[in-house]
Amino acid sequence: AAARLGAAAGDVVWDLGCGDGRVMHEAAARYGCRCVGIEIDAPCLDQCRARAAALGPDVESLCSWHLRDITSLPSGSLGTDFAVAPDCPSPSVLLIFITGHGLVALSEWLRREWLTAPKPFAIVTCVESLDTCIDYNRGLFAQDENPHGWEVYRDPVHA
């Protein structure tokens, strides 16, 4: 998953719903990018911190972990430095690997954040989430015919 982020040193990658943090760990180790994990489950964040420490000071120093409910992040959180925490710059890449239902539920907020962010960022999600939202034969969101006007790029090499 980290290889498909397109991240490099100098990027700030956020993972909304980071779980045990494995994608952030790999991105920090491979690409030297700053990684921010947002998770609602405190024990998962304990695992994130422990594994980052086990991977060494380089990875540990590139990662930060924050206990937050992504459904209650305020407007402007994704495009503003330090909106989530004092040590948390805004993302250049936002990773969100959640269910298709969850992606649809967050779609309006994500699109608003993406359109109004003072600093631009890319949104990366998994094919499984998009496949439950998008009918690629018609190019439309299955339920609401793309009410938010998302432009979707599907990488032909990795799809």
PDB file of C-alpha atoms in Angstrom:
ATOM      1  CA  ALA A   1       0.000   0.000   0.000  1.00  0.00           C
ATOM      2  CA  ALA A   2       2.778   2.451   0.838  1.00  0.00           C
ATOM      3  CA  ALA A   3       4.272   2.000  -2.636  1.00  0.00           C
ATOM      4  CA  ARG A   4       1.071   3.290  -4.233  1.00  0.00           C
ATOM      5  CA  LEU A   5       0.959   6.501  -2.204  1.00  0.00           C
ATOM      6  CA  GLY A   6       3.354   8.307  -4.479  1.00  0.00           C
ATOM      7  CA  ALA A   7       4.933   9.829  -1.369  1.00  0.00           C
ATOM      8  CA  ALA A   8       8.475  11.150  -1.104  1.00  0.00           C
ATOM      9  CA  ALA A   9      10.647  12.877   1.458  1.00  0.00           C
ATOM     10  CA  GLY A  10       9.052  16.248   2.121  1.00  0.00           C
ATOM     11  CA  ASP A  11       5.502  14.894   1.862  1.00  0.00           C
ATOM     12  CA  VAL A  12       3.162  14.692   4.816  1.00  0.00           C
ATOM     13  CA  VAL A  13       0.992  11.574   4.632  1.00  0.00           C
ATOM     14  CA  TRP A  14      -2.074  11.300   6.830  1.00  0.00           C
ATOM     15  CA  ASP A  15      -3.850   7.984   7.358  1.00  0.00           C
ATOM     16  CA  LEU A  16      -7.424   8.458   8.570  1.00  0.00           C
ATOM     17  CA  GLY A  17      -8.261   5.294  10.483  1.00  0.00           C
ATOM     18  CA  CYS A  18      -4.640   4.123  10.621  1.00  0.00           C
ATOM     19  CA  GLY A  19      -5.299   0.919  12.590  1.00  0.00           C
ATOM     20  CA  ASP A  20      -1.965  -0.553  13.680  1.00  0.00           C
ATOM     21  CA  GLY A  21      -0.040   1.978  11.588  1.00  0.00           C
ATOM     22  CA  ARG A  22       1.731  -0.478   9.294  1.00  0.00           C
ATOM     23  CA  VAL A  23       1.247   1.627   6.155  1.00  0.00           C
ATOM     24  CA  MET A  24       2.619   4.719   7.915  1.00  0.00           C
ATOM     25  CA  HIS A  25       5.579   2.753   9.273  1.00  0.00           C
ATOM     26  CA  GLU A  26       6.440   1.496   5.810  1.00  0.00           C
ATOM     27  CA  ALA A  27       6.024   4.926   4.198  1.00  0.00           C
ATOM     28  CA  ALA A  28       8.288   6.554   6.798  1.00  0.00           C
ATOM     29  CA  ALA A  29      10.920   3.820   6.480  1.00  0.00           C
ATOM     30  CA  ARG A  30      10.919   3.631   2.664  1.00  0.00           C
ATOM     31  CA  TYR A  31      10.353   7.210   1.608  1.00  0.00           C
ATOM     32  CA  GLY A  32      11.358   9.334   4.583  1.00  0.00           C
ATOM     33  CA  CYS A  33       8.059  11.206   4.526  1.00  0.00           C
ATOM     34  CA  ARG A  34       6.350  12.629   7.585  1.00  0.00           C
ATOM     35  CA  CYS A  35       3.463  10.336   8.618  1.00  0.00           C
ATOM     36  CA  VAL A  36       0.415  11.180  10.723  1.00  0.00           C
ATOM     37  CA  GLY A  37      -1.911   8.427  11.912  1.00  0.00           C
ATOM     38  CA  ILE A  38      -5.423   9.316  13.073  1.00  0.00           C
ATOM     39  CA  GLU A  39      -7.292   6.540  14.895  1.00  0.00           C
ATOM     40  CA  ILE A  40     -10.289   6.239  17.229  1.00  0.00           C
ATOM     41  CA  ASP A  41      -8.983   3.111  18.977  1.00  0.00           C
ATOM     42  CA  ALA A  42      -6.394   3.888  21.682  1.00  0.00           C
ATOM     43  CA  PRO A  43      -4.966   0.323  21.833  1.00  0.00           C
ATOM     44  CA  CYS A  44      -4.250   0.541  18.086  1.00  0.00           C
ATOM     45  CA  LEU A  45      -2.304   3.733  18.696  1.00  0.00           C
ATOM     46  CA  ASP A  46      -0.313   1.981  21.415  1.00  0.00           C
ATOM     47  CA  GLN A  47       0.658  -0.609  18.781  1.00  0.00           C
ATOM     48  CA  CYS A  48       1.536   2.172  16.328  1.00  0.00           C
ATOM     49  CA  ARG A  49       3.872   3.837  18.792  1.00  0.00           C
ATOM     50  CA  ALA A  50       5.490   0.588  19.911  1.00  0.00           C
ATOM     51  CA  ARG A  51       6.176  -0.586  16.366  1.00  0.00           C
ATOM     52  CA  ALA A  52       7.512   2.822  15.302  1.00  0.00           C
ATOM     53  CA  ALA A  53       9.911   2.723  18.270  1.00  0.00           C
ATOM     54  CA  ALA A  54      10.945  -0.831  17.392  1.00  0.00           C
ATOM     55  CA  LEU A  55      11.741   0.261  13.831  1.00  0.00           C
ATOM     56  CA  GLY A  56      14.232   2.783  15.161  1.00  0.00           C
ATOM     57  CA  PRO A  57      14.589   6.492  15.833  1.00  0.00           C
ATOM     58  CA  ASP A  58      14.411   7.512  12.159  1.00  0.00           C
ATOM     59  CA  VAL A  59      10.952   5.997  11.686  1.00  0.00           C
ATOM     60  CA  GLU A  60       9.773   6.989  15.155  1.00  0.00           C
ATOM     61  CA  SER A  61      10.727  10.643  14.597  1.00  0.00           C
ATOM     62  CA  LEU A  62       8.822  10.763  11.288  1.00  0.00           C
ATOM     63  CA  CYS A  63       5.558   9.405  12.738  1.00  0.00           C
ATOM     64  CA  SER A  64       2.973  10.998  14.987  1.00  0.00           C
ATOM     65  CA  TRP A  65      -0.209   9.359  16.233  1.00  0.00           C
ATOM     66  CA  HIS A  66      -3.442  11.067  17.271  1.00  0.00           C
ATOM     67  CA  LEU A  67      -6.547   9.753  19.014  1.00  0.00           C
ATOM     68  CA  ARG A  68      -9.468  11.280  17.103  1.00  0.00           C
ATOM     69  CA  ASP A  69     -12.821  10.303  15.656  1.00  0.00           C
ATOM     70  CA  ILE A  70     -12.517  11.177  11.968  1.00  0.00           C
ATOM     71  CA  THR A  71     -16.281  11.705  11.738  1.00  0.00           C
ATOM     72  CA  SER A  72     -16.012  14.619  14.172  1.00  0.00           C
ATOM     73  CA  LEU A  73     -12.974  16.436  12.778  1.00  0.00           C
ATOM     74  CA  PRO A  74     -13.926  20.087  12.309  1.00  0.00           C
ATOM     75  CA  SER A  75     -14.070  21.824   8.956  1.00  0.00           C
ATOM     76  CA  GLY A  76     -10.642  22.931   7.822  1.00  0.00           C
ATOM     77  CA  SER A  77      -8.796  20.108   9.596  1.00  0.00           C
ATOM     78  CA  LEU A  78      -7.267  18.642   6.465  1.00  0.00           C
ATOM     79  CA  GLY A  79      -5.873  21.780   4.909  1.00  0.00           C
ATOM     80  CA  THR A  80      -4.581  23.662   7.908  1.00  0.00           C
ATOM     81  CA  ASP A  81      -1.331  23.091   9.761  1.00  0.00           C
ATOM     82  CA  PHE A  82      -1.733  22.180  13.417  1.00  0.00           C
ATOM     83  CA  ALA A  83      -5.548  21.774  13.236  1.00  0.00           C
ATOM     84  CA  VAL A  84      -5.346  18.332  14.856  1.00  0.00           C
ATOM     85  CA  ALA A  85      -2.314  18.854  17.106  1.00  0.00           C
ATOM     86  CA  PRO A  86       0.578  21.301  17.559  1.00  0.00           C
ATOM     87  CA  ASP A  87       3.029  18.942  15.836  1.00  0.00           C
ATOM     88  CA  CYS A  88       0.721  18.023  12.970  1.00  0.00           C
ATOM     89  CA  PRO A  89       1.210  19.741   9.594  1.00  0.00           C
ATOM     90  CA  SER A  90      -1.525  19.441   6.991  1.00  0.00           C
ATOM     91  CA  PRO A  91      -1.325  16.510   4.557  1.00  0.00           C
ATOM     92  CA  SER A  92       0.018  16.512   1.040  1.00  0.00           C
ATOM     93  CA  VAL A  93      -1.349  12.954   0.721  1.00  0.00           C
ATOM     94  CA  LEU A  94      -4.405  11.670   2.581  1.00  0.00           C
ATOM     95  CA  LEU A  95      -4.843   7.911   2.866  1.00  0.00           C
ATOM     96  CA  ILE A  96      -8.254   6.552   3.785  1.00  0.00           C
ATOM     97  CA  PHE A  97      -8.735   2.777   3.638  1.00  0.00           C
ATOM     98  CA  ILE A  98     -12.267   2.317   4.930  1.00  0.00           C
ATOM     99  CA  THR A  99     -15.385   0.514   3.775  1.00  0.00           C
ATOM    100  CA  GLY A 100     -17.286   1.746   0.760  1.00  0.00           C
ATOM    101  CA  HIS A 101     -20.172   2.667   3.060  1.00  0.00           C
ATOM    102  CA  GLY A 102     -17.787   4.711   5.202  1.00  0.00           C
ATOM    103  CA  LEU A 103     -16.316   6.400   2.143  1.00  0.00           C
ATOM    104  CA  VAL A 104     -19.775   7.370   0.924  1.00  0.00           C
ATOM    105  CA  ALA A 105     -20.659   8.668   4.408  1.00  0.00           C
ATOM    106  CA  LEU A 106     -17.517  10.846   4.522  1.00  0.00           C
ATOM    107  CA  SER A 107     -17.600  11.826   0.854  1.00  0.00           C
ATOM    108  CA  GLU A 108     -19.273  15.222   1.274  1.00  0.00           C
ATOM    109  CA  TRP A 109     -16.918  16.269   4.096  1.00  0.00           C
ATOM    110  CA  LEU A 110     -13.832  14.957   2.254  1.00  0.00           C
ATOM    111  CA  ARG A 111     -14.757  16.787  -0.934  1.00  0.00           C
ATOM    112  CA  ARG A 112     -15.404  20.050   0.930  1.00  0.00           C
ATOM    113  CA  GLU A 113     -12.059  19.728   2.728  1.00  0.00           C
ATOM    114  CA  TRP A 114     -10.286  18.943  -0.537  1.00  0.00           C
ATOM    115  CA  LEU A 115     -11.850  21.860  -2.431  1.00  0.00           C
ATOM    116  CA  THR A 116     -11.366  24.488   0.286  1.00  0.00           C
ATOM    117  CA  ALA A 117      -7.972  23.480   1.694  1.00  0.00           C
ATOM    118  CA  PRO A 118      -5.419  26.312   1.633  1.00  0.00           C
ATOM    119  CA  LYS A 119      -2.781  23.651   0.881  1.00  0.00           C
ATOM    120  CA  PRO A 120      -3.640  21.092  -1.824  1.00  0.00           C
ATOM    121  CA  PHE A 121      -3.576  17.370  -1.050  1.00  0.00           C
ATOM    122  CA  ALA A 122      -4.246  14.127  -2.874  1.00  0.00           C
ATOM    123  CA  ILE A 123      -6.701  11.546  -1.555  1.00  0.00           C
ATOM    124  CA  VAL A 124      -5.729   7.880  -1.902  1.00  0.00           C
ATOM    125  CA  THR A 125      -8.150   5.064  -1.107  1.00  0.00           C
ATOM    126  CA  CYS A 126      -8.334   1.369  -1.833  1.00  0.00           C
ATOM    127  CA  VAL A 127      -9.964  -0.199  -4.857  1.00  0.00           C
ATOM    128  CA  GLU A 128     -12.354  -2.189  -2.661  1.00  0.00           C
ATOM    129  CA  SER A 129     -13.809   1.023  -1.194  1.00  0.00           C
ATOM    130  CA  LEU A 130     -14.211   2.632  -4.580  1.00  0.00           C
ATOM    131  CA  ASP A 131     -15.697  -0.485  -6.133  1.00  0.00           C
ATOM    132  CA  THR A 132     -18.564  -0.416  -3.659  1.00  0.00           C
ATOM    133  CA  CYS A 133     -19.163   3.286  -4.412  1.00  0.00           C
ATOM    134  CA  ILE A 134     -18.457   3.516  -8.127  1.00  0.00           C
ATOM    135  CA  ASP A 135     -19.998   1.753 -11.088  1.00  0.00           C
ATOM    136  CA  TYR A 136     -17.008   1.904 -13.427  1.00  0.00           C
ATOM    137  CA  ASN A 137     -19.110   0.807 -16.357  1.00  0.00           C
ATOM    138  CA  ARG A 138     -21.110   4.009 -16.051  1.00  0.00           C
ATOM    139  CA  GLY A 139     -18.515   6.081 -14.180  1.00  0.00           C
ATOM    140  CA  LEU A 140     -21.021   6.982 -11.495  1.00  0.00           C
ATOM    141  CA  PHE A 141     -21.419   6.488  -7.782  1.00  0.00           C
ATOM    142  CA  ALA A 142     -23.727   3.491  -7.522  1.00  0.00           C
ATOM    143  CA  GLN A 143     -26.284   4.992  -5.131  1.00  0.00           C
ATOM    144  CA  ASP A 144     -26.438   8.709  -5.839  1.00  0.00           C
ATOM    145  CA  GLU A 145     -24.881   9.105  -9.286  1.00  0.00           C
ATOM    146  CA  ASN A 146     -21.876  10.995  -7.881  1.00  0.00           C
ATOM    147  CA  PRO A 147     -23.683  13.808  -6.053  1.00  0.00           C
ATOM    148  CA  HIS A 148     -20.407  15.529  -5.124  1.00  0.00           C
ATOM    149  CA  GLY A 149     -18.876  15.463  -8.593  1.00  0.00           C
ATOM    150  CA  TRP A 150     -15.739  13.497  -7.689  1.00  0.00           C
ATOM    151  CA  GLU A 151     -13.252  12.963 -10.470  1.00  0.00           C
ATOM    152  CA  VAL A 152     -11.879   9.458 -10.051  1.00  0.00           C
ATOM    153  CA  TYR A 153      -8.598   8.239 -11.492  1.00  0.00           C
ATOM    154  CA  ARG A 154      -8.093   4.495 -11.469  1.00  0.00           C
ATOM    155  CA  ASP A 155      -4.471   3.509 -12.050  1.00  0.00           C
ATOM    156  CA  PRO A 156      -4.591   0.981 -14.933  1.00  0.00           C
ATOM    157  CA  VAL A 157      -1.373  -0.694 -13.775  1.00  0.00           C
ATOM    158  CA  HIS A 158      -2.533  -1.434 -10.244  1.00  0.00           C
ATOM    159  CA  ALA A 159      -6.297  -1.767 -10.743  1.00  0.00           C
TER     160      ALA A 159
END
